[in-house]
PDB file of C-alpha atoms in Angstrom:
ATOM      1  CA  UNK A   1      -5.953   4.485 -27.550  1.00  0.00           C
ATOM      2  CA  UNK A   2      -8.310   1.875 -28.826  1.00  0.00           C
ATOM      3  CA  UNK A   3      -7.064  -1.869 -28.923  1.00  0.00           C
ATOM      4  CA  UNK A   4      -6.818  -1.867 -32.825  1.00  0.00           C
ATOM      5  CA  UNK A   5      -5.013   1.415 -32.916  1.00  0.00           C
ATOM      6  CA  UNK A   6      -2.167  -0.220 -30.289  1.00  0.00           C
ATOM      7  CA  UNK A   7      -1.837  -3.378 -32.687  1.00  0.00           C
ATOM      8  CA  UNK A   8      -1.721  -1.039 -35.297  1.00  0.00           C
ATOM      9  CA  UNK A   9       1.381   0.835 -33.415  1.00  0.00           C
ATOM     10  CA  UNK A  10       3.121  -1.948 -32.631  1.00  0.00           C
ATOM     11  CA  UNK A  11       2.633  -3.498 -36.300  1.00  0.00           C
ATOM     12  CA  UNK A  12       4.603  -0.460 -37.512  1.00  0.00           C
ATOM     13  CA  UNK A  13       7.020  -0.833 -35.086  1.00  0.00           C
ATOM     14  CA  UNK A  14       7.845  -4.334 -35.068  1.00  0.00           C
ATOM     15  CA  UNK A  15      11.372  -4.273 -34.891  1.00  0.00           C
ATOM     16  CA  UNK A  16      11.582  -2.183 -32.094  1.00  0.00           C
ATOM     17  CA  UNK A  17       8.774  -4.104 -30.012  1.00  0.00           C
ATOM     18  CA  UNK A  18      10.551  -7.743 -30.755  1.00  0.00           C
ATOM     19  CA  UNK A  19      13.852  -6.511 -30.123  1.00  0.00           C
ATOM     20  CA  UNK A  20      12.956  -5.110 -26.384  1.00  0.00           C
ATOM     21  CA  UNK A  21      10.725  -8.138 -25.792  1.00  0.00           C
ATOM     22  CA  UNK A  22      13.917 -10.624 -26.635  1.00  0.00           C
ATOM     23  CA  UNK A  23      16.232  -8.919 -24.742  1.00  0.00           C
ATOM     24  CA  UNK A  24      14.185  -8.492 -21.241  1.00  0.00           C
ATOM     25  CA  UNK A  25      13.331 -12.209 -21.840  1.00  0.00           C
ATOM     26  CA  UNK A  26      17.050 -13.377 -22.146  1.00  0.00           C
ATOM     27  CA  UNK A  27      18.341 -11.209 -19.159  1.00  0.00           C
ATOM     28  CA  UNK A  28      15.525 -12.716 -16.840  1.00  0.00           C
ATOM     29  CA  UNK A  29      16.638 -16.364 -18.069  1.00  0.00           C
ATOM     30  CA  UNK A  30      20.236 -15.199 -17.408  1.00  0.00           C
ATOM     31  CA  UNK A  31      19.210 -13.955 -14.263  1.00  0.00           C
ATOM     32  CA  UNK A  32      17.351 -16.986 -13.274  1.00  0.00           C
ATOM     33  CA  UNK A  33      20.259 -19.318 -14.226  1.00  0.00           C
ATOM     34  CA  UNK A  34      22.994 -17.808 -12.873  1.00  0.00           C
ATOM     35  CA  UNK A  35      22.154 -15.285 -10.307  1.00  0.00           C
ATOM     36  CA  UNK A  36      19.420 -17.144  -8.328  1.00  0.00           C
ATOM     37  CA  UNK A  37      21.385 -19.969  -6.550  1.00  0.00           C
ATOM     38  CA  UNK A  38      19.718 -23.477  -5.973  1.00  0.00           C
ATOM     39  CA  UNK A  39      20.248 -24.806  -2.463  1.00  0.00           C
ATOM     40  CA  UNK A  40      20.930 -28.615  -1.472  1.00  0.00           C
ATOM     41  CA  UNK A  41      19.958 -30.363   1.688  1.00  0.00           C
ATOM     42  CA  UNK A  42      21.533 -33.105   4.100  1.00  0.00           C
ATOM     43  CA  UNK A  43      19.420 -34.895   6.498  1.00  0.00           C
ATOM     44  CA  UNK A  44      20.585 -36.175  10.122  1.00  0.00           C
ATOM     45  CA  UNK A  45      17.828 -38.173  12.156  1.00  0.00           C
ATOM     46  CA  UNK A  46      17.845 -39.047  16.028  1.00  0.00           C
ATOM     47  CA  UNK A  47      16.062 -41.071  18.301  1.00  0.00           C
ATOM     48  CA  UNK A  48      14.937 -39.264  21.493  1.00  0.00           C
ATOM     49  CA  UNK A  49      14.739 -42.526  23.477  1.00  0.00           C
ATOM     50  CA  UNK A  50      12.881 -42.056  26.671  1.00  0.00           C
ATOM     51  CA  UNK A  51      12.174 -38.171  25.980  1.00  0.00           C
ATOM     52  CA  UNK A  52       9.443 -38.621  23.479  1.00  0.00           C
ATOM     53  CA  UNK A  53       7.772 -35.361  24.708  1.00  0.00           C
ATOM     54  CA  UNK A  54      10.768 -33.316  24.844  1.00  0.00           C
ATOM     55  CA  UNK A  55      11.707 -33.177  20.861  1.00  0.00           C
ATOM     56  CA  UNK A  56       9.546 -29.755  21.009  1.00  0.00           C
ATOM     57  CA  UNK A  57      12.322 -28.338  23.348  1.00  0.00           C
ATOM     58  CA  UNK A  58      15.190 -29.937  20.910  1.00  0.00           C
ATOM     59  CA  UNK A  59      13.797 -28.064  17.843  1.00  0.00           C
ATOM     60  CA  UNK A  60      13.566 -24.875  19.871  1.00  0.00           C
ATOM     61  CA  UNK A  61      17.367 -25.346  20.988  1.00  0.00           C
ATOM     62  CA  UNK A  62      18.402 -25.850  17.306  1.00  0.00           C
ATOM     63  CA  UNK A  63      16.010 -22.900  15.974  1.00  0.00           C
ATOM     64  CA  UNK A  64      17.875 -20.830  18.392  1.00  0.00           C
ATOM     65  CA  UNK A  65      20.021 -18.068  16.640  1.00  0.00           C
ATOM     66  CA  UNK A  66      22.894 -18.434  19.139  1.00  0.00           C
ATOM     67  CA  UNK A  67      23.103 -22.359  18.110  1.00  0.00           C
ATOM     68  CA  UNK A  68      22.833 -21.584  14.676  1.00  0.00           C
ATOM     69  CA  UNK A  69      25.584 -18.794  14.972  1.00  0.00           C
ATOM     70  CA  UNK A  70      27.747 -21.501  16.270  1.00  0.00           C
ATOM     71  CA  UNK A  71      27.525 -23.957  13.814  1.00  0.00           C
ATOM     72  CA  UNK A  72      28.457 -21.504  11.219  1.00  0.00           C
ATOM     73  CA  UNK A  73      31.517 -20.279  12.829  1.00  0.00           C
ATOM     74  CA  UNK A  74      32.409 -23.696  13.314  1.00  0.00           C
ATOM     75  CA  UNK A  75      32.453 -24.117   9.649  1.00  0.00           C
ATOM     76  CA  UNK A  76      34.560 -21.474   9.453  1.00  0.00           C
ATOM     77  CA  UNK A  77      36.896 -22.603  12.104  1.00  0.00           C
ATOM     78  CA  UNK A  78      37.533 -25.866   9.990  1.00  0.00           C
ATOM     79  CA  UNK A  79      38.170 -23.777   7.084  1.00  0.00           C
ATOM     80  CA  UNK A  80      34.857 -25.698   5.246  1.00  0.00           C
ATOM     81  CA  UNK A  81      34.057 -21.934   4.224  1.00  0.00           C
ATOM     82  CA  UNK A  82      35.322 -18.230   4.353  1.00  0.00           C
ATOM     83  CA  UNK A  83      33.675 -15.731   6.410  1.00  0.00           C
ATOM     84  CA  UNK A  84      33.536 -14.098   3.580  1.00  0.00           C
ATOM     85  CA  UNK A  85      31.104 -16.777   2.044  1.00  0.00           C
ATOM     86  CA  UNK A  86      28.688 -17.526   5.023  1.00  0.00           C
ATOM     87  CA  UNK A  87      25.825 -16.491   3.219  1.00  0.00           C
ATOM     88  CA  UNK A  88      26.284 -19.852   1.139  1.00  0.00           C
ATOM     89  CA  UNK A  89      25.020 -21.464   4.520  1.00  0.00           C
ATOM     90  CA  UNK A  90      21.384 -21.411   4.425  1.00  0.00           C
ATOM     91  CA  UNK A  91      18.949 -22.694   6.600  1.00  0.00           C
ATOM     92  CA  UNK A  92      18.906 -25.382   9.598  1.00  0.00           C
ATOM     93  CA  UNK A  93      15.600 -26.671  10.273  1.00  0.00           C
ATOM     94  CA  UNK A  94      14.206 -29.140  12.856  1.00  0.00           C
ATOM     95  CA  UNK A  95      10.755 -31.598  11.914  1.00  0.00           C
ATOM     96  CA  UNK A  96       9.239 -33.115  14.785  1.00  0.00           C
ATOM     97  CA  UNK A  97       6.097 -34.927  15.116  1.00  0.00           C
ATOM     98  CA  UNK A  98       4.122 -34.853  18.166  1.00  0.00           C
ATOM     99  CA  UNK A  99       4.357 -38.040  19.876  1.00  0.00           C
ATOM    100  CA  UNK A 100       7.115 -39.804  17.783  1.00  0.00           C
ATOM    101  CA  UNK A 101      10.776 -40.040  19.326  1.00  0.00           C
ATOM    102  CA  UNK A 102      12.469 -39.949  16.071  1.00  0.00           C
ATOM    103  CA  UNK A 103      13.266 -36.338  15.066  1.00  0.00           C
ATOM    104  CA  UNK A 104      15.392 -34.761  12.011  1.00  0.00           C
ATOM    105  CA  UNK A 105      17.429 -31.877  11.299  1.00  0.00           C
ATOM    106  CA  UNK A 106      18.139 -30.329   8.169  1.00  0.00           C
ATOM    107  CA  UNK A 107      20.916 -28.290   6.862  1.00  0.00           C
ATOM    108  CA  UNK A 108      20.809 -26.397   3.788  1.00  0.00           C
ATOM    109  CA  UNK A 109      23.649 -24.796   1.607  1.00  0.00           C
ATOM    110  CA  UNK A 110      24.431 -23.923  -1.715  1.00  0.00           C
ATOM    111  CA  UNK A 111      26.665 -26.687  -3.128  1.00  0.00           C
ATOM    112  CA  UNK A 112      26.030 -30.464  -2.355  1.00  0.00           C
ATOM    113  CA  UNK A 113      29.400 -30.557  -0.355  1.00  0.00           C
ATOM    114  CA  UNK A 114      28.915 -27.726   1.374  1.00  0.00           C
ATOM    115  CA  UNK A 115      25.345 -28.917   2.468  1.00  0.00           C
ATOM    116  CA  UNK A 116      26.999 -32.460   3.700  1.00  0.00           C
ATOM    117  CA  UNK A 117      29.738 -30.504   5.654  1.00  0.00           C
ATOM    118  CA  UNK A 118      27.120 -28.099   6.790  1.00  0.00           C
ATOM    119  CA  UNK A 119      25.304 -31.078   8.506  1.00  0.00           C
ATOM    120  CA  UNK A 120      28.302 -32.715   9.724  1.00  0.00           C
ATOM    121  CA  UNK A 121      29.423 -30.004  11.489  1.00  0.00           C
ATOM    122  CA  UNK A 122      25.778 -29.427  12.793  1.00  0.00           C
ATOM    123  CA  UNK A 123      25.495 -33.122  14.070  1.00  0.00           C
ATOM    124  CA  UNK A 124      29.118 -32.770  15.892  1.00  0.00           C
ATOM    125  CA  UNK A 125      27.883 -29.307  17.793  1.00  0.00           C
ATOM    126  CA  UNK A 126      24.422 -30.847  18.692  1.00  0.00           C
ATOM    127  CA  UNK A 127      25.950 -33.945  20.024  1.00  0.00           C
ATOM    128  CA  UNK A 128      28.355 -32.056  22.332  1.00  0.00           C
ATOM    129  CA  UNK A 129      26.358 -29.396  23.391  1.00  0.00           C
ATOM    130  CA  UNK A 130      23.485 -31.317  23.938  1.00  0.00           C
ATOM    131  CA  UNK A 131      24.328 -32.966  27.495  1.00  0.00           C
ATOM    132  CA  UNK A 132      24.824 -29.799  28.744  1.00  0.00           C
ATOM    133  CA  UNK A 133      22.029 -28.330  27.645  1.00  0.00           C
ATOM    134  CA  UNK A 134      19.732 -31.339  28.282  1.00  0.00           C
ATOM    135  CA  UNK A 135      21.642 -33.025  31.171  1.00  0.00           C
ATOM    136  CA  UNK A 136      18.792 -35.744  31.862  1.00  0.00           C
ATOM    137  CA  UNK A 137      17.861 -36.488  28.205  1.00  0.00           C
ATOM    138  CA  UNK A 138      19.165 -39.070  25.921  1.00  0.00           C
ATOM    139  CA  UNK A 139      19.443 -38.895  22.432  1.00  0.00           C
ATOM    140  CA  UNK A 140      21.049 -41.009  19.594  1.00  0.00           C
ATOM    141  CA  UNK A 141      21.922 -40.490  15.982  1.00  0.00           C
ATOM    142  CA  UNK A 142      20.114 -43.239  13.719  1.00  0.00           C
ATOM    143  CA  UNK A 143      20.946 -42.082  10.206  1.00  0.00           C
ATOM    144  CA  UNK A 144      22.711 -39.335   8.267  1.00  0.00           C
ATOM    145  CA  UNK A 145      24.341 -36.953   7.312  1.00  0.00           C
ATOM    146  CA  UNK A 146      22.483 -38.271   4.227  1.00  0.00           C
ATOM    147  CA  UNK A 147      23.560 -37.509   0.816  1.00  0.00           C
ATOM    148  CA  UNK A 148      22.631 -34.289  -0.370  1.00  0.00           C
ATOM    149  CA  UNK A 149      19.670 -33.554  -2.347  1.00  0.00           C
ATOM    150  CA  UNK A 150      18.282 -30.419  -4.372  1.00  0.00           C
ATOM    151  CA  UNK A 151      16.261 -28.497  -2.288  1.00  0.00           C
ATOM    152  CA  UNK A 152      15.260 -25.478  -3.832  1.00  0.00           C
ATOM    153  CA  UNK A 153      15.816 -24.404  -7.633  1.00  0.00           C
ATOM    154  CA  UNK A 154      14.639 -21.792  -9.895  1.00  0.00           C
ATOM    155  CA  UNK A 155      11.090 -22.188 -11.416  1.00  0.00           C
ATOM    156  CA  UNK A 156      11.944 -21.814 -14.732  1.00  0.00           C
ATOM    157  CA  UNK A 157       8.610 -21.843 -15.822  1.00  0.00           C
ATOM    158  CA  UNK A 158       7.658 -18.963 -13.603  1.00  0.00           C
ATOM    159  CA  UNK A 159      11.007 -16.933 -14.948  1.00  0.00           C
ATOM    160  CA  UNK A 160       9.948 -17.846 -18.563  1.00  0.00           C
ATOM    161  CA  UNK A 161       6.405 -16.289 -18.032  1.00  0.00           C
ATOM    162  CA  UNK A 162       8.108 -13.319 -16.246  1.00  0.00           C
ATOM    163  CA  UNK A 163      10.376 -12.660 -18.992  1.00  0.00           C
ATOM    164  CA  UNK A 164       7.535 -12.605 -21.551  1.00  0.00           C
ATOM    165  CA  UNK A 165       5.250 -10.569 -19.518  1.00  0.00           C
ATOM    166  CA  UNK A 166       7.930  -8.112 -18.704  1.00  0.00           C
ATOM    167  CA  UNK A 167       9.369  -7.704 -22.119  1.00  0.00           C
ATOM    168  CA  UNK A 168       5.761  -7.044 -23.417  1.00  0.00           C
ATOM    169  CA  UNK A 169       4.756  -4.464 -21.120  1.00  0.00           C
ATOM    170  CA  UNK A 170       8.458  -2.696 -21.252  1.00  0.00           C
ATOM    171  CA  UNK A 171       7.886  -2.774 -25.138  1.00  0.00           C
ATOM    172  CA  UNK A 172       4.557  -1.554 -25.192  1.00  0.00           C
ATOM    173  CA  UNK A 173       5.400   1.561 -23.153  1.00  0.00           C
ATOM    174  CA  UNK A 174       8.701   2.228 -25.000  1.00  0.00           C
ATOM    175  CA  UNK A 175       6.666   2.511 -28.676  1.00  0.00           C
ATOM    176  CA  UNK A 176       4.492   4.127 -27.249  1.00  0.00           C
ATOM    177  CA  UNK A 177       6.651   6.832 -26.028  1.00  0.00           C
ATOM    178  CA  UNK A 178       8.582   6.797 -29.060  1.00  0.00           C
ATOM    179  CA  UNK A 179       5.140   7.455 -31.055  1.00  0.00           C
ATOM    180  CA  UNK A 180       4.053  10.304 -28.825  1.00  0.00           C
ATOM    181  CA  UNK A 181       7.198  12.017 -28.709  1.00  0.00           C
ATOM    182  CA  UNK A 182       7.258  12.022 -32.313  1.00  0.00           C
ATOM    183  CA  UNK A 183       3.660  12.852 -32.873  1.00  0.00           C
ATOM    184  CA  UNK A 184       3.763  15.600 -30.198  1.00  0.00           C
ATOM    185  CA  UNK A 185       6.709  16.908 -28.355  1.00  0.00           C
ATOM    186  CA  UNK A 186       9.140  16.810 -31.892  1.00  0.00           C
ATOM    187  CA  UNK A 187       6.286  17.849 -34.245  1.00  0.00           C
ATOM    188  CA  UNK A 188       6.290  20.702 -36.180  1.00  0.00           C
ATOM    189  CA  UNK A 189       2.586  21.695 -35.093  1.00  0.00           C
ATOM    190  CA  UNK A 190       3.575  21.180 -31.351  1.00  0.00           C
ATOM    191  CA  UNK A 191       6.663  23.523 -31.516  1.00  0.00           C
ATOM    192  CA  UNK A 192       5.200  25.945 -33.462  1.00  0.00           C
ATOM    193  CA  UNK A 193       1.451  26.553 -32.369  1.00  0.00           C
ATOM    194  CA  UNK A 194       1.516  25.366 -28.900  1.00  0.00           C
ATOM    195  CA  UNK A 195       4.856  26.610 -27.556  1.00  0.00           C
ATOM    196  CA  UNK A 196       5.336  29.160 -30.151  1.00  0.00           C
ATOM    197  CA  UNK A 197       8.922  28.207 -31.197  1.00  0.00           C
ATOM    198  CA  UNK A 198      10.101  28.434 -34.877  1.00  0.00           C
ATOM    199  CA  UNK A 199      13.333  27.628 -33.743  1.00  0.00           C
ATOM    200  CA  UNK A 200      15.506  27.164 -30.955  1.00  0.00           C
ATOM    201  CA  UNK A 201      15.412  30.394 -28.570  1.00  0.00           C
ATOM    202  CA  UNK A 202      13.074  32.300 -31.332  1.00  0.00           C
ATOM    203  CA  UNK A 203       9.733  33.296 -29.693  1.00  0.00           C
ATOM    204  CA  UNK A 204       6.876  34.094 -32.072  1.00  0.00           C
ATOM    205  CA  UNK A 205       4.698  36.533 -30.494  1.00  0.00           C
ATOM    206  CA  UNK A 206       0.917  36.936 -30.879  1.00  0.00           C
ATOM    207  CA  UNK A 207       0.302  39.365 -33.816  1.00  0.00           C
ATOM    208  CA  UNK A 208      -1.544  41.758 -31.334  1.00  0.00           C
ATOM    209  CA  UNK A 209       1.284  41.780 -28.892  1.00  0.00           C
ATOM    210  CA  UNK A 210       2.927  44.983 -28.092  1.00  0.00           C
ATOM    211  CA  UNK A 211       6.248  43.923 -28.839  1.00  0.00           C
ATOM    212  CA  UNK A 212       5.386  43.758 -32.428  1.00  0.00           C
ATOM    213  CA  UNK A 213       4.034  47.134 -32.512  1.00  0.00           C
ATOM    214  CA  UNK A 214       6.483  49.603 -34.088  1.00  0.00           C
ATOM    215  CA  UNK A 215       7.203  52.573 -31.950  1.00  0.00           C
ATOM    216  CA  UNK A 216       5.560  55.861 -32.701  1.00  0.00           C
TER     217      UNK A 216
END
């Protein structure tokens, strides 16, 4: 099918085409606004004091899944969050700079309040367990937990493009199917000449078929 034929087909089915494009676009925008959750982050800064070269070890300790699981469970124990809602607690990440004694830990969650509570719990547990994990090391908290800031949010420009492209593709497919169905599948030519069907359940046999010969 040529481009001009496709444009002509769309023009003849403009109402259907526009309705589908608009419908898909609206659905994707609703998805972006109400289903894709933004996240917020709260940061705590520490000073490694006399153990500048060990900040990578601290990062590995905090990145360990067992420590992060303890933080999440502590959030539940303090009734900051229900166990069924733990997926609202997002990432815990550590930012270290080689040779710099200052490092930071960031906690992300789906609401500003939850992000701050997450960071507070993280700090309490980290300071409590740090002495046992690194008995000869010393750190001090120098800042935080900071006021939560937006960490990630839906890229609405991207979702608008997805909505328009998705609507165009789906509408073109449906319009083409509608045209082909009406032209080839449901047409009298296709049913009578190709399939040999005059009415549902009645088959037209070829004229020379033995079934049409009268018995002698």
